[in-house]
mmCIF file of C-alpha atoms in Angstrom:
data_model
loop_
_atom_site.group_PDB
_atom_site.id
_atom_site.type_symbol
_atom_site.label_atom_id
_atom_site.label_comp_id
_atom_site.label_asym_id
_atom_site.label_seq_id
_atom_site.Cartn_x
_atom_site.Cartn_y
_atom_site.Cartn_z
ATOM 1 C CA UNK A 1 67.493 -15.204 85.365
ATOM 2 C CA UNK A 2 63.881 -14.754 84.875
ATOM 3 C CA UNK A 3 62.405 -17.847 83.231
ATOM 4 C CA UNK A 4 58.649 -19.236 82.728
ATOM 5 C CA UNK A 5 57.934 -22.619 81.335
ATOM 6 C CA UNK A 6 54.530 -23.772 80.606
ATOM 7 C CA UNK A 7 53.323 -26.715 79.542
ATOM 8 C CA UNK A 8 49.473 -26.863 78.336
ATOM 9 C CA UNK A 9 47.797 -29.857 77.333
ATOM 10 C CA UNK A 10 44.413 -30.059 75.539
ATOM 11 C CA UNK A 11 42.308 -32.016 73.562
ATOM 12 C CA UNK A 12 43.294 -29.917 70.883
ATOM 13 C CA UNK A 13 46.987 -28.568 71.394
ATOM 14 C CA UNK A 14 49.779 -29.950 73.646
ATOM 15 C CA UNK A 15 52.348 -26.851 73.461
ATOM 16 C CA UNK A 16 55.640 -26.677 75.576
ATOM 17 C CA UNK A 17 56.884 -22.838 76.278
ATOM 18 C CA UNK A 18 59.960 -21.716 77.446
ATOM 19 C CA UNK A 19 61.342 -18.099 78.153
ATOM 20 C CA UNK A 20 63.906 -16.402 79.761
ATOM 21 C CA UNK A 21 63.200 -12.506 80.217
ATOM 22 C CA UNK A 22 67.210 -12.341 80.289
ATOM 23 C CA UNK A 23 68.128 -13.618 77.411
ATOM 24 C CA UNK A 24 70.200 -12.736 73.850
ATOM 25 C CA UNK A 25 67.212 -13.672 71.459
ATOM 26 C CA UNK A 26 68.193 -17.158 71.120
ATOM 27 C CA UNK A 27 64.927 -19.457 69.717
ATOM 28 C CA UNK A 28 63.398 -22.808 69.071
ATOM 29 C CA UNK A 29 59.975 -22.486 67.248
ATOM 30 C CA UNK A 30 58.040 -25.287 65.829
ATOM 31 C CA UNK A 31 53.996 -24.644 65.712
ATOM 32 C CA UNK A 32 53.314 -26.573 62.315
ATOM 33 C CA UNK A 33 52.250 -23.274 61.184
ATOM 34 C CA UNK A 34 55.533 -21.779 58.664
ATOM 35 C CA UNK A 35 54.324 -18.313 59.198
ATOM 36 C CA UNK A 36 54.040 -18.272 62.834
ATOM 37 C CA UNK A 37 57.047 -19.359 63.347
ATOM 38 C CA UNK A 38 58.941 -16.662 61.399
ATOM 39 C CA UNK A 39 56.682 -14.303 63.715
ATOM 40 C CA UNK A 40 58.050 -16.065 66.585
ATOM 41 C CA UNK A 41 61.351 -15.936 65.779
ATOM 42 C CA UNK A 42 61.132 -11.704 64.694
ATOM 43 C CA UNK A 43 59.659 -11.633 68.774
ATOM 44 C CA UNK A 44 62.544 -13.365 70.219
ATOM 45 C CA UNK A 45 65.424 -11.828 68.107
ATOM 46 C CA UNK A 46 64.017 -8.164 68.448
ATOM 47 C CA UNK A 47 62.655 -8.595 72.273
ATOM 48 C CA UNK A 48 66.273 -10.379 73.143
ATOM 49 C CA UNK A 49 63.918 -12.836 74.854
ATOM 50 C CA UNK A 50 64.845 -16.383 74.801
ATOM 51 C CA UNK A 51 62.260 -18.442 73.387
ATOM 52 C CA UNK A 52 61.273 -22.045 72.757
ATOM 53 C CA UNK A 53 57.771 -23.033 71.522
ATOM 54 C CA UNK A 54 56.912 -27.085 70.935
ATOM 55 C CA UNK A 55 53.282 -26.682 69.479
ATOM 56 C CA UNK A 56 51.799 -29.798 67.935
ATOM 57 C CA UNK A 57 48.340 -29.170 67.023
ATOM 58 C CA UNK A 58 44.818 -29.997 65.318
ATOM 59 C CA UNK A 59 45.982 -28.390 61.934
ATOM 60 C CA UNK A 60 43.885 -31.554 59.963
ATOM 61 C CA UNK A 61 40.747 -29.720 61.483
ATOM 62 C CA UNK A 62 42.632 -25.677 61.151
ATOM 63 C CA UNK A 63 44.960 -23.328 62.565
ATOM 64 C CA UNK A 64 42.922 -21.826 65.173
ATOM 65 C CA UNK A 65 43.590 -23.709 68.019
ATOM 66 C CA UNK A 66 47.402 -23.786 67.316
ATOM 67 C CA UNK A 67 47.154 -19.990 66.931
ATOM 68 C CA UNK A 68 44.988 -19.187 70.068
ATOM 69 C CA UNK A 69 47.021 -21.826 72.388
ATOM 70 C CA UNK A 70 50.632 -20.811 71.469
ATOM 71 C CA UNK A 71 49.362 -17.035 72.187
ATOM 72 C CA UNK A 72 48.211 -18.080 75.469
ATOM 73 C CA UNK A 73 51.304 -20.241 76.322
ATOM 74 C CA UNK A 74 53.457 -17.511 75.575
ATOM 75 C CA UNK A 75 51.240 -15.037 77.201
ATOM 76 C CA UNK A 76 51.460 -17.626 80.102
ATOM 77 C CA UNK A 77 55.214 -18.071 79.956
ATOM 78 C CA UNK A 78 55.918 -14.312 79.973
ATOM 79 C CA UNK A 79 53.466 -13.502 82.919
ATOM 80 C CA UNK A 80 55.863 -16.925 85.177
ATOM 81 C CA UNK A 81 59.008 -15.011 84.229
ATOM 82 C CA UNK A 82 58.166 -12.020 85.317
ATOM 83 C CA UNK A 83 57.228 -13.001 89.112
ATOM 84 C CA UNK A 84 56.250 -10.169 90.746
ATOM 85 C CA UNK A 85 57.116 -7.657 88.280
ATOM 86 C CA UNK A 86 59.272 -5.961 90.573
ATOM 87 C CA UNK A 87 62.099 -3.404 89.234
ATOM 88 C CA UNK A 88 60.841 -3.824 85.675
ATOM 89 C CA UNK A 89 60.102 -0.891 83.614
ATOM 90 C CA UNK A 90 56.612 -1.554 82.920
ATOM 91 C CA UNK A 91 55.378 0.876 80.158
ATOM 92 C CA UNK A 92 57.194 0.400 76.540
ATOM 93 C CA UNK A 93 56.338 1.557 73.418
ATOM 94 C CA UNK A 94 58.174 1.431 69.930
ATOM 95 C CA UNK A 95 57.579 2.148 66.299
ATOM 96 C CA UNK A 96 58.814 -0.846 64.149
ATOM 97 C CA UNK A 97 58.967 0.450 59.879
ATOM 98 C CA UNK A 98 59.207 -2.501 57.649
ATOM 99 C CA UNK A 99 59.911 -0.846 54.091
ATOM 100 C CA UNK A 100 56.397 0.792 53.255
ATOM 101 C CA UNK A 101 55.329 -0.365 55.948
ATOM 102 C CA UNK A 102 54.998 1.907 59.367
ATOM 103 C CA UNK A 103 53.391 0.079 62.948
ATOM 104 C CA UNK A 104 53.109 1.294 66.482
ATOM 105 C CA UNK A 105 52.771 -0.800 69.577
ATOM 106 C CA UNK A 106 52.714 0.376 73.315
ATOM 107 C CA UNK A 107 52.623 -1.646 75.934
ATOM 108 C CA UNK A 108 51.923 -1.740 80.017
ATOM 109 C CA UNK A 109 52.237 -4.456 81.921
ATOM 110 C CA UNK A 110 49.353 -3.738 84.116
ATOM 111 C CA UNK A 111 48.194 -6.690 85.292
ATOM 112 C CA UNK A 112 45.245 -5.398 83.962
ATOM 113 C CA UNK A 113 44.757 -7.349 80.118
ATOM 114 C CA UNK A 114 43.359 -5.541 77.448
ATOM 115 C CA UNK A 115 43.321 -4.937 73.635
ATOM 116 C CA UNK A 116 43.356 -2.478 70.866
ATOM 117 C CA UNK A 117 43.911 -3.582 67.292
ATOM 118 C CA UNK A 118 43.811 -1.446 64.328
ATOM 119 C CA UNK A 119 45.562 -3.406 61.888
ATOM 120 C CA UNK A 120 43.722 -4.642 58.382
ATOM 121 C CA UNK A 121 44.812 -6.726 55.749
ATOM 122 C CA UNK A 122 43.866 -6.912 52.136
ATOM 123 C CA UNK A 123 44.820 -10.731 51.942
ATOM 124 C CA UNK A 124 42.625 -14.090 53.319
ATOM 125 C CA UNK A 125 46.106 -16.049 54.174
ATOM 126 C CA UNK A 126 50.027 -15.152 54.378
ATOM 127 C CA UNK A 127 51.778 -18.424 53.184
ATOM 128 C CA UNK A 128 49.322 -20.754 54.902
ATOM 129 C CA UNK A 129 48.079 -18.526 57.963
ATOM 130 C CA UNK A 130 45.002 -17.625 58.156
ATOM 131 C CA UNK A 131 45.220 -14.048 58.203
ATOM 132 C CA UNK A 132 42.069 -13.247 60.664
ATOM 133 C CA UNK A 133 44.077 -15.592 63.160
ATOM 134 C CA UNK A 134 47.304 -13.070 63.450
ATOM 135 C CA UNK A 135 44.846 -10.443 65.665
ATOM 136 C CA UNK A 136 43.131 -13.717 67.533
ATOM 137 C CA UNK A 137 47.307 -14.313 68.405
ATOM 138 C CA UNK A 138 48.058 -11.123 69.783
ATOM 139 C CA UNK A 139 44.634 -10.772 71.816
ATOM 140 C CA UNK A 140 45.421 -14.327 73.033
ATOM 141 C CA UNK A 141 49.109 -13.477 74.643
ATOM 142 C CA UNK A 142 47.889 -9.923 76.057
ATOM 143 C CA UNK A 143 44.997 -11.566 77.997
ATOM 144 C CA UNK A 144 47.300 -14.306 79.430
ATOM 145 C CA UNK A 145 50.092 -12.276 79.846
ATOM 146 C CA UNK A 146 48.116 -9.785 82.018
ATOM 147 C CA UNK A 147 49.346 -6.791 79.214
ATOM 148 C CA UNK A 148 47.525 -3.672 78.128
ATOM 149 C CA UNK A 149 48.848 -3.901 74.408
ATOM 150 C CA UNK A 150 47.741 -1.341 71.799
ATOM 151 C CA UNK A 151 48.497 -2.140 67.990
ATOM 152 C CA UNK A 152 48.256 0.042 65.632
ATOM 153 C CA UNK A 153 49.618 -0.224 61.392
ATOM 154 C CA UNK A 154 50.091 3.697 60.617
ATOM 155 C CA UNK A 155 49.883 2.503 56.862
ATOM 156 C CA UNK A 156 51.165 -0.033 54.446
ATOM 157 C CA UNK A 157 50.677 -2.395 51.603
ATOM 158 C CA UNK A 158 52.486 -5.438 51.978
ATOM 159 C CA UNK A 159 50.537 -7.917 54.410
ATOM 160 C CA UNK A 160 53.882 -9.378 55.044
ATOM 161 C CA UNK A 161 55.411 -6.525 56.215
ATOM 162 C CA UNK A 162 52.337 -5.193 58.247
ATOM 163 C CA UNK A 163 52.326 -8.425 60.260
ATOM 164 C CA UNK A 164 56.140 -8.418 60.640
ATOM 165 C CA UNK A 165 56.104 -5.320 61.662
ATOM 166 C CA UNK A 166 53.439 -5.728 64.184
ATOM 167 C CA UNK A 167 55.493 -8.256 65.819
ATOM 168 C CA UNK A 168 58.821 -6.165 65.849
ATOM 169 C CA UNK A 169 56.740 -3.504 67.518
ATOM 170 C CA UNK A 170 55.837 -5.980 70.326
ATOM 171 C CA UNK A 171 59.020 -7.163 70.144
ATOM 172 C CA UNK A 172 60.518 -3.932 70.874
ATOM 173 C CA UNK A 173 58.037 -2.408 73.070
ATOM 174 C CA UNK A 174 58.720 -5.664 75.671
ATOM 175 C CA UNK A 175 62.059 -5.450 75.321
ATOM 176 C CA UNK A 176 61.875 -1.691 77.387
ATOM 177 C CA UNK A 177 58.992 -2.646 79.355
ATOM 178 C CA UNK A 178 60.348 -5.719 81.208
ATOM 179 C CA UNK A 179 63.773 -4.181 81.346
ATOM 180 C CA UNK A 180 65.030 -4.083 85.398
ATOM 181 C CA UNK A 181 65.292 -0.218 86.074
ATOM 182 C CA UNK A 182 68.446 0.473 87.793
ATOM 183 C CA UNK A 183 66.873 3.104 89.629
ATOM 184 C CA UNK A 184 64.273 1.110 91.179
ATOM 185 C CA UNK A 185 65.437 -2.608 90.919
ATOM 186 C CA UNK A 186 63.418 -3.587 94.353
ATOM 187 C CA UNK A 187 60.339 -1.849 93.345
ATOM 188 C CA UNK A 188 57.196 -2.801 91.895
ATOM 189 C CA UNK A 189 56.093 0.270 89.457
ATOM 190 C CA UNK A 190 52.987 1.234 91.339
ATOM 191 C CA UNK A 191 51.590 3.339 93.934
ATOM 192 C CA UNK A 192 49.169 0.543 94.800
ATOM 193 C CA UNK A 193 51.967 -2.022 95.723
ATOM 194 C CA UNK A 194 50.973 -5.015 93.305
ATOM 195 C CA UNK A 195 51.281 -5.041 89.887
#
């Protein structure tokens, strides 16, 4: 099994991560933030990545260190699991529709983080989350997870279904992309060696 826990401590956050690359889908989310964790939750189920998240947080001051912390944690968790990153698939890419709603995400884990969003919203929060925090979330866990991740909402209305969908892209998209190819199980997927 490949499994990363993380434990970060700040002034601000104390957050407890575990994941297991190998999993069903199976979570335990608690960030103190409702919205995040049905995001959570949608990332495990669709990714079949086991997750558990223990976030306890500043909220009396606001959301964004919970946000930024738990994205890094994850990010964190994900990068442990992976080891090496030998035999995995590497690239992954999915389209994730949502009702009106249509998002694309693509994925490769480089090694090498970086971060397109194109995503808007025409709402200030979704149930209590700050929406401006949701792209500040994703940016967080590609940076510590070492991820080229590209997110993009085709169109759509419905800020809960853009969101949701953006995280059932990811969802899917990591799902493929740390997959163990058959064909190459001892291999790490590049010509330089290291991933």
């Amino acid at each position: 099994m490949r499994n990363g826990i993380i434990s970060r401590k700040t002034s601000e956050t104390s957050i407890d991560v575990e994941v297991n690359l190998d999993g069903t889908g199976q979570y335990e989310i608690s960030t103190g933030i409702g919205f995040l964790d049905h995001m959570l939750e949608q990332l495990s189920r669709h990714s079949l990545i086991d997750l558990k998240v223990k976030a306890v947080g500043d909220l009396h001051i606001d959301q964004h260190h919970t946000t930024e912390d738990t994205g890094i944690a994850i990010g964190e968790a994900v990068l442990a699991a992976l080891g090496e990153k030998r035999g995995i698939t590497r690239y992954g890419s999915a389209y994730a529709p949502m009702d009106e709603t249509l998002t694309r995400c693509a994925l490769d884990i480089s090694g090498r983080p970086y971060f397109v969003w194109k995503v808007g919203f025409t709402m200030d929060r979704i149930g209590e989350w700050d929406t401006e925090l949701i792209e500040h979330w994703f940016h967080s866990f590609a940076t510590s997870a070492g991820i080229t991740l590209h997110i993009e909402n085709l169109y759509g209305s419905n800020n809960h279904h853009i969101v949701e969908s953006c995280y059932k892209a990811l969802a899917r998209a990591l799902r493929i992309a740390v997959e163990i190819d058959p064909r190459k199980a001892d291999a790490i997927p590049s010509t330089k060696g290291k991933l």
